[in-house]
mmCIF file of C-alpha atoms in Angstrom:
data_model
loop_
_atom_site.group_PDB
_atom_site.id
_atom_site.type_symbol
_atom_site.label_atom_id
_atom_site.label_comp_id
_atom_site.label_asym_id
_atom_site.label_seq_id
_atom_site.Cartn_x
_atom_site.Cartn_y
_atom_site.Cartn_z
ATOM 1 C CA MET A 29 -1.855 23.709 38.816
ATOM 2 C CA GLU A 30 1.067 22.277 36.869
ATOM 3 C CA ALA A 31 -1.171 20.832 34.162
ATOM 4 C CA LEU A 32 -2.960 24.184 33.917
ATOM 5 C CA PHE A 33 0.302 26.096 33.544
ATOM 6 C CA TYR A 34 1.920 23.842 30.946
ATOM 7 C CA GLY A 35 -1.272 23.295 28.957
ATOM 8 C CA SER A 36 -2.177 26.952 28.676
ATOM 9 C CA GLY A 37 1.471 27.863 28.078
ATOM 10 C CA ALA A 38 1.525 25.522 25.083
ATOM 11 C CA VAL A 39 -1.744 27.005 23.801
ATOM 12 C CA ALA A 40 -0.279 30.507 24.220
ATOM 13 C CA ILE A 41 2.850 29.659 22.229
ATOM 14 C CA ILE A 42 0.934 27.923 19.410
ATOM 15 C CA SER A 43 -1.625 30.690 19.019
ATOM 16 C CA THR A 44 1.038 33.413 19.205
ATOM 17 C CA LEU A 45 2.977 31.696 16.420
ATOM 18 C CA LYS A 46 -0.210 31.640 14.351
ATOM 19 C CA VAL A 47 -0.658 35.389 15.000
ATOM 20 C CA VAL A 48 2.799 36.261 13.741
ATOM 21 C CA THR A 49 2.673 33.990 10.698
ATOM 22 C CA GLY A 50 -0.946 34.744 9.773
ATOM 23 C CA LYS A 51 -1.956 36.344 6.482
ATOM 24 C CA ASN A 52 -5.486 37.524 7.218
ATOM 25 C CA ALA A 53 -5.686 40.232 9.898
ATOM 26 C CA VAL A 54 -9.056 39.080 11.283
ATOM 27 C CA HIS A 55 -7.892 35.463 11.622
ATOM 28 C CA ALA A 56 -4.720 36.663 13.330
ATOM 29 C CA LEU A 57 -6.877 38.680 15.747
ATOM 30 C CA LEU A 58 -8.876 35.552 16.610
ATOM 31 C CA TYR A 59 -5.644 33.754 17.443
ATOM 32 C CA LEU A 60 -4.439 36.765 19.441
ATOM 33 C CA VAL A 61 -7.584 36.674 21.587
ATOM 34 C CA VAL A 62 -6.981 32.961 22.260
ATOM 35 C CA SER A 63 -3.351 33.733 23.112
ATOM 36 C CA LEU A 64 -4.406 36.388 25.640
ATOM 37 C CA LEU A 65 -6.988 34.060 27.203
ATOM 38 C CA ALA A 66 -4.272 31.420 27.552
ATOM 39 C CA ALA A 67 -2.027 34.026 29.175
ATOM 40 C CA ALA A 68 -4.855 34.783 31.615
ATOM 41 C CA LEU A 69 -4.951 31.099 32.615
ATOM 42 C CA VAL A 70 -1.164 31.188 33.044
ATOM 43 C CA PHE A 71 -1.539 34.155 35.387
ATOM 44 C CA TYR A 72 -4.220 32.268 37.292
ATOM 45 C CA SER A 73 -1.928 29.282 37.689
ATOM 46 C CA LEU A 74 0.823 31.611 38.954
ATOM 47 C CA GLY A 75 -1.391 32.789 41.812
ATOM 48 C CA ALA A 76 -2.610 36.079 40.326
ATOM 49 C CA PRO A 77 -6.401 35.702 39.871
ATOM 50 C CA PHE A 78 -7.013 39.464 39.854
ATOM 51 C CA ILE A 79 -4.515 39.957 37.042
ATOM 52 C CA ALA A 80 -6.120 37.066 35.145
ATOM 53 C CA ALA A 81 -9.483 38.861 35.329
ATOM 54 C CA LEU A 82 -7.894 42.138 34.193
ATOM 55 C CA GLU A 83 -6.241 40.337 31.295
ATOM 56 C CA VAL A 84 -9.575 38.957 30.095
ATOM 57 C CA ILE A 85 -11.496 42.203 30.564
ATOM 58 C CA ILE A 86 -8.988 44.776 29.306
ATOM 59 C CA TYR A 87 -6.639 42.922 26.944
ATOM 60 C CA ALA A 88 -8.883 40.269 25.412
ATOM 61 C CA GLY A 89 -11.940 42.506 25.743
ATOM 62 C CA ALA A 90 -11.283 46.200 25.263
ATOM 63 C CA ILE A 91 -7.987 46.313 23.369
ATOM 64 C CA MET A 92 -8.912 43.520 20.974
ATOM 65 C CA VAL A 93 -12.264 45.182 20.228
ATOM 66 C CA LEU A 94 -10.311 48.311 19.313
ATOM 67 C CA PHE A 95 -8.198 46.252 16.926
ATOM 68 C CA VAL A 96 -11.278 44.648 15.375
ATOM 69 C CA PHE A 97 -12.901 48.065 14.868
ATOM 70 C CA VAL A 98 -9.864 49.434 13.076
ATOM 71 C CA VAL A 99 -9.418 46.336 10.902
ATOM 72 C CA MET A 100 -13.080 46.507 9.912
ATOM 73 C CA MET A 101 -12.783 50.241 9.164
ATOM 74 C CA LEU A 102 -9.803 49.617 6.902
ATOM 75 C CA LYS A 103 -11.486 46.798 5.021
ATOM 76 C CA LEU A 104 -14.219 48.995 3.549
ATOM 77 C CA GLY A 105 -14.425 48.271 -0.136
ATOM 78 C CA PRO A 106 -15.747 45.821 -2.703
ATOM 79 C CA GLY A 107 -13.835 42.934 -1.128
ATOM 80 C CA ALA A 108 -15.424 43.425 2.282
ATOM 81 C CA GLU A 109 -18.539 41.380 1.657
ATOM 82 C CA ARG A 110 -16.545 38.499 0.199
ATOM 83 C CA GLN A 111 -14.404 38.546 3.309
ATOM 84 C CA GLU A 112 -17.441 38.483 5.590
ATOM 85 C CA LYS A 113 -18.594 35.360 3.783
ATOM 86 C CA GLY A 114 -15.151 33.860 4.251
ATOM 87 C CA LEU A 115 -15.454 34.311 8.023
ATOM 88 C CA LEU A 116 -18.417 31.945 8.121
ATOM 89 C CA ASP A 117 -16.243 29.240 6.599
ATOM 90 C CA PRO A 118 -15.371 26.679 9.310
ATOM 91 C CA LYS A 119 -11.788 26.710 8.039
ATOM 92 C CA ALA A 120 -11.409 30.239 9.405
ATOM 93 C CA TRP A 121 -12.428 29.611 12.978
ATOM 94 C CA ALA A 122 -11.691 25.899 13.478
ATOM 95 C CA GLY A 123 -8.128 26.532 14.678
ATOM 96 C CA PRO A 124 -8.926 29.212 17.270
ATOM 97 C CA ALA A 125 -12.001 27.264 18.390
ATOM 98 C CA THR A 126 -9.908 24.125 19.005
ATOM 99 C CA LEU A 127 -7.350 26.058 21.045
ATOM 100 C CA ALA A 128 -10.124 27.779 23.017
ATOM 101 C CA LEU A 129 -11.694 24.369 23.649
ATOM 102 C CA VAL A 130 -8.425 23.248 25.259
ATOM 103 C CA LEU A 131 -8.619 26.278 27.564
ATOM 104 C CA VAL A 132 -12.236 25.501 28.474
ATOM 105 C CA LEU A 133 -11.298 21.899 29.280
ATOM 106 C CA GLU A 134 -8.547 23.175 31.578
ATOM 107 C CA LEU A 135 -11.041 25.461 33.286
ATOM 108 C CA LEU A 136 -13.461 22.555 33.779
ATOM 109 C CA TYR A 137 -10.605 20.483 35.166
ATOM 110 C CA LEU A 138 -9.901 23.256 37.688
ATOM 111 C CA LEU A 139 -13.550 23.390 38.731
ATOM 112 C CA ALA A 140 -13.707 19.592 39.060
ATOM 113 C CA GLU A 141 -10.655 19.651 41.304
ATOM 114 C CA GLY A 142 -12.446 22.074 43.630
ATOM 115 C CA ALA A 143 -9.632 24.581 43.237
ATOM 116 C CA LEU A 144 -11.924 27.538 43.913
ATOM 117 C CA GLU A 145 -12.612 26.527 47.508
ATOM 118 C CA GLY A 146 -9.222 26.703 49.143
ATOM 119 C CA PRO A 147 -6.145 28.774 48.384
ATOM 120 C CA LEU A 148 -5.159 28.235 44.775
ATOM 121 C CA VAL A 149 -1.407 27.831 45.025
ATOM 122 C CA SER A 150 1.114 28.202 47.807
ATOM 123 C CA ALA A 151 2.229 31.643 46.653
ATOM 124 C CA HIS A 152 -1.304 32.980 46.345
ATOM 125 C CA ILE A 153 -1.478 36.786 46.441
ATOM 126 C CA ASN A 154 -4.954 38.186 46.976
ATOM 127 C CA PRO A 155 -6.281 41.347 45.291
ATOM 128 C CA LYS A 156 -6.326 43.171 48.634
ATOM 129 C CA ALA A 157 -2.538 43.019 48.867
ATOM 130 C CA VAL A 158 -2.284 44.314 45.290
ATOM 131 C CA ALA A 159 -4.646 47.212 46.026
ATOM 132 C CA LEU A 160 -2.813 48.147 49.246
ATOM 133 C CA MET A 161 0.462 48.169 47.320
ATOM 134 C CA LEU A 162 -1.007 50.053 44.337
ATOM 135 C CA PHE A 163 -2.537 52.864 46.374
ATOM 136 C CA GLY A 164 0.262 52.907 48.931
ATOM 137 C CA PRO A 165 3.905 52.975 47.853
ATOM 138 C CA TYR A 166 3.054 53.033 44.134
ATOM 139 C CA PHE A 167 0.541 55.878 44.220
ATOM 140 C CA ILE A 168 2.795 58.133 42.132
ATOM 141 C CA GLY A 169 2.666 55.442 39.455
ATOM 142 C CA VAL A 170 -1.131 55.626 39.416
ATOM 143 C CA GLU A 171 -0.922 59.374 38.872
ATOM 144 C CA LEU A 172 1.608 58.916 36.069
ATOM 145 C CA ALA A 173 -0.580 56.264 34.436
ATOM 146 C CA SER A 174 -3.535 58.663 34.485
ATOM 147 C CA LEU A 175 -1.379 61.361 32.869
ATOM 148 C CA LEU A 176 -0.279 58.859 30.214
ATOM 149 C CA LEU A 177 -3.866 57.861 29.467
ATOM 150 C CA LEU A 178 -4.894 61.527 29.180
ATOM 151 C CA ALA A 179 -2.039 62.167 26.760
ATOM 152 C CA ALA A 180 -3.051 59.119 24.715
ATOM 153 C CA LEU A 181 -6.656 60.338 24.659
ATOM 154 C CA VAL A 182 -5.635 63.753 23.334
ATOM 155 C CA ALA A 183 -3.262 62.188 20.800
ATOM 156 C CA ALA A 184 -5.869 59.727 19.529
ATOM 157 C CA TRP A 185 -8.420 62.524 19.177
ATOM 158 C CA HIS A 186 -5.950 64.722 17.332
ATOM 159 C CA LEU A 187 -4.768 61.977 14.975
ATOM 160 C CA GLY A 188 -8.261 60.638 14.402
ATOM 161 C CA ARG A 189 -9.729 63.896 13.081
ATOM 162 C CA ARG A 190 -10.983 63.990 9.519
ATOM 163 C CA GLU A 191 -8.663 65.312 6.851
ATOM 164 C CA LYS A 192 -11.162 68.058 5.944
ATOM 165 C CA GLU A 193 -11.196 69.550 9.426
ATOM 166 C CA ALA A 194 -7.419 69.364 9.535
ATOM 167 C CA SER A 195 -7.080 71.282 6.271
ATOM 168 C CA ASP A 196 -9.718 73.850 7.287
ATOM 169 C CA ASP A 197 -7.629 75.417 9.997
ATOM 170 C CA SER A 198 -4.407 75.374 7.983
ATOM 171 C CA PRO A 199 -3.737 78.417 5.754
ATOM 172 C CA GLY A 200 -2.976 76.352 2.622
ATOM 173 C CA MET B 5 3.482 20.369 42.947
ATOM 174 C CA THR B 6 4.002 24.026 42.174
ATOM 175 C CA VAL B 7 5.370 25.405 38.943
ATOM 176 C CA PRO B 8 8.981 26.629 39.123
ATOM 177 C CA ALA B 9 9.282 30.339 38.408
ATOM 178 C CA GLU B 10 12.027 29.642 35.878
ATOM 179 C CA HIS B 11 9.524 27.905 33.607
ATOM 180 C CA ALA B 12 7.230 30.925 33.723
ATOM 181 C CA LEU B 13 10.186 33.162 32.842
ATOM 182 C CA ALA B 14 11.074 30.815 29.973
ATOM 183 C CA LEU B 15 7.510 31.049 28.657
ATOM 184 C CA ALA B 16 7.747 34.851 28.843
ATOM 185 C CA ALA B 17 11.044 34.757 26.939
ATOM 186 C CA VAL B 18 9.595 32.535 24.199
ATOM 187 C CA LEU B 19 6.536 34.768 23.774
ATOM 188 C CA PHE B 20 8.739 37.870 23.728
ATOM 189 C CA ALA B 21 10.973 36.329 21.045
ATOM 190 C CA ILE B 22 7.956 35.474 18.887
ATOM 191 C CA GLY B 23 6.665 39.033 19.217
ATOM 192 C CA LEU B 24 10.077 40.502 18.408
ATOM 193 C CA ALA B 25 10.371 38.304 15.320
ATOM 194 C CA GLY B 26 6.914 39.511 14.285
ATOM 195 C CA VAL B 27 7.862 43.185 14.605
ATOM 196 C CA LEU B 28 11.059 42.624 12.619
ATOM 197 C CA ALA B 29 9.600 40.408 9.910
ATOM 198 C CA ARG B 30 6.135 41.817 9.230
ATOM 199 C CA ARG B 31 5.619 45.044 7.289
ATOM 200 C CA ASN B 32 1.857 45.385 7.809
ATOM 201 C CA ILE B 33 1.261 48.027 10.498
ATOM 202 C CA ILE B 34 -1.645 46.120 12.073
ATOM 203 C CA PHE B 35 0.500 42.984 12.428
ATOM 204 C CA MET B 36 3.368 45.024 13.857
ATOM 205 C CA LEU B 37 1.023 46.506 16.491
ATOM 206 C CA MET B 38 -0.251 43.017 17.359
ATOM 207 C CA SER B 39 3.333 41.799 17.776
ATOM 208 C CA ILE B 40 4.061 44.743 20.074
ATOM 209 C CA GLU B 41 1.019 43.734 22.150
ATOM 210 C CA ILE B 42 2.459 40.205 22.414
ATOM 211 C CA MET B 43 5.793 41.614 23.591
ATOM 212 C CA LEU B 44 4.143 43.840 26.219
ATOM 213 C CA ASN B 45 2.058 40.927 27.449
ATOM 214 C CA SER B 46 5.112 38.712 27.800
ATOM 215 C CA ALA B 47 6.925 41.453 29.712
ATOM 216 C CA GLY B 48 3.943 41.522 32.069
ATOM 217 C CA LEU B 49 4.179 37.745 32.374
ATOM 218 C CA ALA B 50 7.816 38.130 33.445
ATOM 219 C CA PHE B 51 6.717 40.596 36.166
ATOM 220 C CA ILE B 52 4.032 38.166 37.359
ATOM 221 C CA ALA B 53 6.599 35.347 37.449
ATOM 222 C CA ALA B 54 8.946 37.480 39.542
ATOM 223 C CA GLY B 55 6.134 38.368 41.938
ATOM 224 C CA TYR B 56 5.207 34.676 42.117
ATOM 225 C CA LYS B 57 8.772 33.741 43.027
ATOM 226 C CA ASN B 58 9.060 36.355 45.768
ATOM 227 C CA GLY B 59 5.497 36.119 47.036
ATOM 228 C CA GLN B 60 5.132 39.901 46.788
ATOM 229 C CA ALA B 61 2.356 41.947 45.171
ATOM 230 C CA ASP B 62 4.827 44.280 43.379
ATOM 231 C CA GLY B 63 4.826 42.210 40.203
ATOM 232 C CA GLN B 64 1.057 42.451 39.869
ATOM 233 C CA VAL B 65 1.176 46.220 40.452
ATOM 234 C CA MET B 66 3.721 46.537 37.656
ATOM 235 C CA PHE B 67 1.474 44.449 35.411
ATOM 236 C CA ILE B 68 -1.353 46.934 35.961
ATOM 237 C CA PHE B 69 0.975 49.735 34.845
ATOM 238 C CA VAL B 70 1.992 47.710 31.765
ATOM 239 C CA LEU B 71 -1.696 47.232 31.008
ATOM 240 C CA ALA B 72 -2.402 50.984 31.184
ATOM 241 C CA MET B 73 0.619 51.645 28.987
ATOM 242 C CA ALA B 74 -0.509 49.055 26.438
ATOM 243 C CA ALA B 75 -3.964 50.630 26.256
ATOM 244 C CA ALA B 76 -2.452 54.077 25.637
ATOM 245 C CA GLU B 77 -0.014 52.702 23.071
ATOM 246 C CA VAL B 78 -2.689 50.872 21.133
ATOM 247 C CA ALA B 79 -4.965 53.932 20.959
ATOM 248 C CA VAL B 80 -2.209 56.126 19.534
ATOM 249 C CA GLY B 81 -0.816 53.375 17.306
ATOM 250 C CA LEU B 82 -4.157 52.507 15.732
ATOM 251 C CA SER B 83 -5.030 56.146 15.053
ATOM 252 C CA LEU B 84 -1.604 56.531 13.441
ATOM 253 C CA ALA B 85 -2.333 53.433 11.345
ATOM 254 C CA LEU B 86 -5.613 54.990 10.212
ATOM 255 C CA ARG B 87 -3.728 58.171 9.311
ATOM 256 C CA VAL B 88 -1.112 56.238 7.311
ATOM 257 C CA TYR B 89 -3.868 54.365 5.490
ATOM 258 C CA GLY B 90 -5.609 57.649 4.714
ATOM 259 C CA SER B 91 -2.433 59.186 3.310
ATOM 260 C CA PHE B 92 -0.860 56.279 1.435
ATOM 261 C CA LYS B 93 -3.881 53.984 0.811
ATOM 262 C CA SER B 94 -1.723 51.159 2.124
ATOM 263 C CA LEU B 95 -0.875 49.577 5.467
ATOM 264 C CA ASP B 96 2.694 48.833 4.398
ATOM 265 C CA ALA B 97 5.149 50.372 6.841
ATOM 266 C CA ASP B 98 7.667 50.825 4.036
ATOM 267 C CA ALA B 99 5.209 53.056 2.180
ATOM 268 C CA ALA B 100 5.726 55.684 4.878
ATOM 269 C CA SER B 101 9.512 55.412 4.917
ATOM 270 C CA SER B 102 10.129 58.437 2.706
ATOM 271 C CA MET B 103 9.592 61.721 4.501
ATOM 272 C CA ARG B 104 8.742 65.058 2.948
ATOM 273 C CA GLY B 105 10.629 67.886 4.527
#
């Protein structure tokens, strides 16, 4: 577990530095996905397998796809095709691929150790305890989170309308 | 054999500092939003580390709330970024610094 924690922590720091110092938004997004995957392995090594799964599905999956959609929407123009060609260049994805390979090797190491059979670490907290806590003492928080998501939905719909529709219902 | 919780908190602090430096240094709205995601993720890592130290599930519950908040923030932030791009034809945050009122 120690090797897993320190290895994926190092990968997380390196890839996060590459995100912040990157020039191309799509390359920075690739590094950000690797950083979130590394964070998921850190969570796993800290005895939170359910949170690690949520991190992969929601952060590295859903939120990053949202980012990629918006970046691709903003890149519409004559330079877009040239950029697509640039993405096939091995220089663009060699760095993220190497860091992801380190994560895969750590995962294989875990599987080889037989870590999935017994309890993972001493302070292992199973998803059942999380669910009992979430829908018990913290139920008001679940309600507030649903309100927040509804507000975000309405705000995103309102802000994402076309300019034409917005000017139609204004008197000017 | 086990990882000390202090090291996990140190990792969270380093990631948070990188994200904060990104928000302060970058002027591209997309990069600023990505840095904010890094900061939120490291705050969640601090919660997980605290839950790991105490052996309680509270830290993981708080991480789920942080996750919901991050999803809401990114939806609003990206639609605002699209709006700024539509108005100013630029993703520079300084382009939107002058208000019309």
